[in-house]
Amino acid sequence: MTELATLLAKDAIRDLAARYMRGQDRLDRSLQLSTFWPDSTTDYGIFTGSGPEFVDFAQDLLKAHLANQHIIGQHLIDYDPDRPDVAFGEVYYYAFHRIVEEGAPYDMLICGRYLDRYERRGDEWRFAHRTELVDWARKDAASDGFLATDLSACVLGRHDMQDRSYDREWLENA
């Protein structure tokens, strides 16, 4: 691949990773599904199967959470010069989950890396395989009650597709 083609491919793959995370955080099944090839595979430890099957698993699991936020860190993308339609990646992530246990809110943090194989078919890059590695995790009682008092005027994000980020008409006129 030329240097320009490599840069364009890396940008498309980084956008792919961001769309995957947005699909998870906003419970946007169709967006998250669009990041996997139909014949893709996954291994998350708690789930092993096809990419589309994982999307169903993740969307159902995360519906029970009060909030989720996945933050992507450094993203290393490596190419095999003999196969321009295949790339490999390692993406660091920081995942926040607001859960409820025994009626009380807890914050669960899971941090690690995704190991990916990307394939370009036609002009589109998607996941051909995704494995999640967990490097560390913790769970603490939620401590953000001050949002209801000290920061009550803040505009809060939502854990679904009613989030402000989907309202293009509002943003167009803001």
Short mmCIF file of C-alpha atoms in Angstrom, two decimals:
data_model
loop_
_atom_site.label_atom_id
_atom_site.label_comp_id
_atom_site.label_asym_id
_atom_site.label_seq_id
_atom_site.Cartn_x
_atom_site.Cartn_y
_atom_site.Cartn_z
CA MET A 1 0.00 0.00 0.00
CA THR A 2 1.12 3.55 -0.59
CA GLU A 3 1.74 5.79 2.40
CA LEU A 4 -1.49 7.70 1.66
CA ALA A 5 -3.51 4.47 1.35
CA THR A 6 -2.07 3.29 4.68
CA LEU A 7 -3.05 6.56 6.40
CA LEU A 8 -6.57 6.38 4.96
CA ALA A 9 -6.94 2.76 6.07
CA LYS A 10 -5.75 3.57 9.59
CA ASP A 11 -8.24 6.42 9.81
CA ALA A 12 -11.06 4.13 8.68
CA ILE A 13 -10.05 1.49 11.25
CA ARG A 14 -9.89 4.05 14.08
CA ASP A 15 -13.36 5.27 13.07
CA LEU A 16 -14.53 1.63 13.12
CA ALA A 17 -13.36 1.29 16.75
CA ALA A 18 -15.15 4.52 17.72
CA ARG A 19 -18.41 3.39 16.06
CA TYR A 20 -18.19 0.06 17.90
CA MET A 21 -17.90 1.88 21.25
CA ARG A 22 -20.70 4.32 20.46
CA GLY A 23 -22.94 1.41 19.51
CA GLN A 24 -22.26 -0.19 22.90
CA ASP A 25 -22.65 2.96 24.99
CA ARG A 26 -25.84 4.18 23.31
CA LEU A 27 -27.36 0.70 22.97
CA ASP A 28 -27.42 1.22 19.21
CA ARG A 29 -27.55 -2.38 18.03
CA SER A 30 -27.51 -1.60 14.30
CA LEU A 31 -24.46 0.66 14.63
CA GLN A 32 -22.51 -1.91 16.63
CA LEU A 33 -23.59 -4.70 14.28
CA SER A 34 -22.28 -2.71 11.30
CA THR A 35 -18.72 -2.98 12.68
CA PHE A 36 -18.51 -6.78 12.32
CA TRP A 37 -18.44 -8.90 9.19
CA PRO A 38 -21.26 -11.50 9.30
CA ASP A 39 -18.69 -14.34 9.43
CA SER A 40 -16.51 -12.65 12.09
CA THR A 41 -15.47 -14.32 15.33
CA THR A 42 -15.02 -13.04 18.89
CA ASP A 43 -13.56 -14.16 22.20
CA TYR A 44 -14.39 -11.99 25.21
CA GLY A 45 -13.83 -14.69 27.80
CA ILE A 46 -17.40 -14.32 29.05
CA PHE A 47 -18.60 -14.81 25.46
CA THR A 48 -17.16 -16.64 22.46
CA GLY A 49 -18.98 -16.71 19.14
CA SER A 50 -19.65 -14.70 16.02
CA GLY A 51 -19.50 -10.92 15.93
CA PRO A 52 -23.26 -10.60 15.32
CA GLU A 53 -23.97 -13.01 18.20
CA PHE A 54 -21.71 -10.93 20.47
CA VAL A 55 -23.65 -7.77 19.59
CA ASP A 56 -26.89 -9.43 20.73
CA PHE A 57 -25.18 -10.63 23.94
CA ALA A 58 -23.64 -7.22 24.73
CA GLN A 59 -26.77 -5.20 23.94
CA ASP A 60 -28.88 -7.45 26.21
CA LEU A 61 -26.28 -7.37 29.01
CA LEU A 62 -25.81 -3.59 28.95
CA LYS A 63 -29.55 -2.81 29.00
CA ALA A 64 -29.53 -3.65 32.71
CA HIS A 65 -26.83 -1.03 33.40
CA LEU A 66 -27.69 2.55 34.30
CA ALA A 67 -24.80 3.95 32.25
CA ASN A 68 -21.75 2.86 30.26
CA GLN A 69 -18.80 4.75 28.87
CA HIS A 70 -15.99 3.16 26.92
CA ILE A 71 -12.91 5.28 26.30
CA ILE A 72 -10.37 4.23 23.67
CA GLY A 73 -6.66 4.78 24.29
CA GLN A 74 -3.68 4.19 22.06
CA HIS A 75 -4.44 2.18 18.94
CA LEU A 76 -1.62 0.32 17.24
CA ILE A 77 -2.43 -0.87 13.71
CA ASP A 78 -0.09 -3.19 11.85
CA TYR A 79 -0.26 -4.32 8.22
CA ASP A 80 1.04 -7.36 6.42
CA PRO A 81 2.60 -5.85 3.29
CA ASP A 82 1.61 -8.95 1.29
CA ARG A 83 -2.07 -8.67 2.25
CA PRO A 84 -3.30 -5.06 1.83
CA ASP A 85 -6.87 -5.98 2.85
CA VAL A 86 -5.88 -7.36 6.27
CA ALA A 87 -4.63 -5.47 9.32
CA PHE A 88 -4.04 -6.30 12.97
CA GLY A 89 -4.59 -4.05 15.96
CA GLU A 90 -4.23 -3.56 19.68
CA VAL A 91 -6.56 -0.97 21.26
CA TYR A 92 -6.43 0.03 24.92
CA TYR A 93 -9.80 0.68 26.58
CA TYR A 94 -11.19 2.05 29.84
CA ALA A 95 -14.77 0.90 30.43
CA PHE A 96 -17.06 2.46 33.04
CA HIS A 97 -20.28 0.64 33.97
CA ARG A 98 -22.90 1.99 36.40
CA ILE A 99 -24.63 -1.09 37.78
CA VAL A 100 -27.09 -1.81 40.57
CA GLU A 101 -26.48 -4.54 43.15
CA GLU A 102 -28.91 -5.22 45.99
CA GLY A 103 -30.67 -1.94 45.22
CA ALA A 104 -27.54 0.22 45.45
CA PRO A 105 -25.59 1.84 42.58
CA TYR A 106 -22.00 0.71 42.00
CA ASP A 107 -19.31 1.83 39.57
CA MET A 108 -17.49 -1.00 37.86
CA LEU A 109 -14.31 -0.15 35.93
CA ILE A 110 -12.79 -2.66 33.53
CA CYS A 111 -9.60 -1.78 31.69
CA GLY A 112 -7.67 -3.71 29.14
CA ARG A 113 -7.04 -4.14 25.44
CA TYR A 114 -8.74 -5.43 22.32
CA LEU A 115 -6.72 -7.57 19.93
CA ASP A 116 -8.26 -7.30 16.49
CA ARG A 117 -8.01 -8.59 12.95
CA TYR A 118 -9.54 -6.17 10.47
CA GLU A 119 -10.49 -7.00 6.92
CA ARG A 120 -11.33 -4.69 4.06
CA ARG A 121 -13.96 -6.03 1.72
CA GLY A 122 -14.68 -3.70 -1.14
CA ASP A 123 -14.06 -0.24 0.30
CA GLU A 124 -15.07 -1.05 3.88
CA TRP A 125 -13.04 -2.13 6.92
CA ARG A 126 -14.75 -4.21 9.64
CA PHE A 127 -13.77 -6.58 12.42
CA ALA A 128 -12.99 -10.11 11.22
CA HIS A 129 -11.99 -11.12 14.78
CA ARG A 130 -12.02 -9.34 18.14
CA THR A 131 -10.60 -10.60 21.45
CA GLU A 132 -10.92 -8.67 24.70
CA LEU A 133 -8.14 -8.85 27.29
CA VAL A 134 -8.81 -7.55 30.81
CA ASP A 135 -5.76 -6.04 32.51
CA TRP A 136 -7.43 -4.78 35.68
CA ALA A 137 -10.85 -4.05 37.18
CA ARG A 138 -12.47 -2.62 40.28
CA LYS A 139 -15.94 -2.07 41.73
CA ASP A 140 -16.86 0.71 44.18
CA ALA A 141 -20.04 2.18 45.63
CA ALA A 142 -21.21 5.09 43.47
CA SER A 143 -20.24 8.46 44.90
CA ASP A 144 -21.73 10.99 42.50
CA GLY A 145 -24.84 12.00 44.44
CA PHE A 146 -23.68 15.61 44.15
CA LEU A 147 -24.91 15.56 40.53
CA ALA A 148 -28.44 15.94 41.92
CA THR A 149 -27.46 18.93 44.08
CA ASP A 150 -24.21 20.77 43.29
CA LEU A 151 -24.34 20.05 39.56
CA SER A 152 -28.09 19.81 39.06
CA ALA A 153 -28.00 22.27 36.13
CA CYS A 154 -25.71 19.99 34.07
CA VAL A 155 -27.07 18.40 30.93
CA LEU A 156 -26.69 14.68 31.53
CA GLY A 157 -25.95 12.09 28.88
CA ARG A 158 -28.24 9.12 28.37
CA HIS A 159 -27.58 5.41 28.09
CA ASP A 160 -29.63 4.94 24.93
CA MET A 161 -30.36 6.45 21.54
CA GLN A 162 -32.27 9.33 23.16
CA ASP A 163 -28.85 10.80 24.03
CA ARG A 164 -28.34 14.35 22.73
CA SER A 165 -25.60 13.12 20.39
CA TYR A 166 -28.29 11.60 18.13
CA ASP A 167 -30.27 14.86 17.84
CA ARG A 168 -28.75 16.43 14.73
CA GLU A 169 -31.63 18.92 14.43
CA TRP A 170 -30.85 20.29 17.90
CA LEU A 171 -27.12 20.51 17.11
CA GLU A 172 -27.80 22.15 13.75
CA ASN A 173 -29.77 24.93 15.50
CA ALA A 174 -27.71 25.22 18.68
#
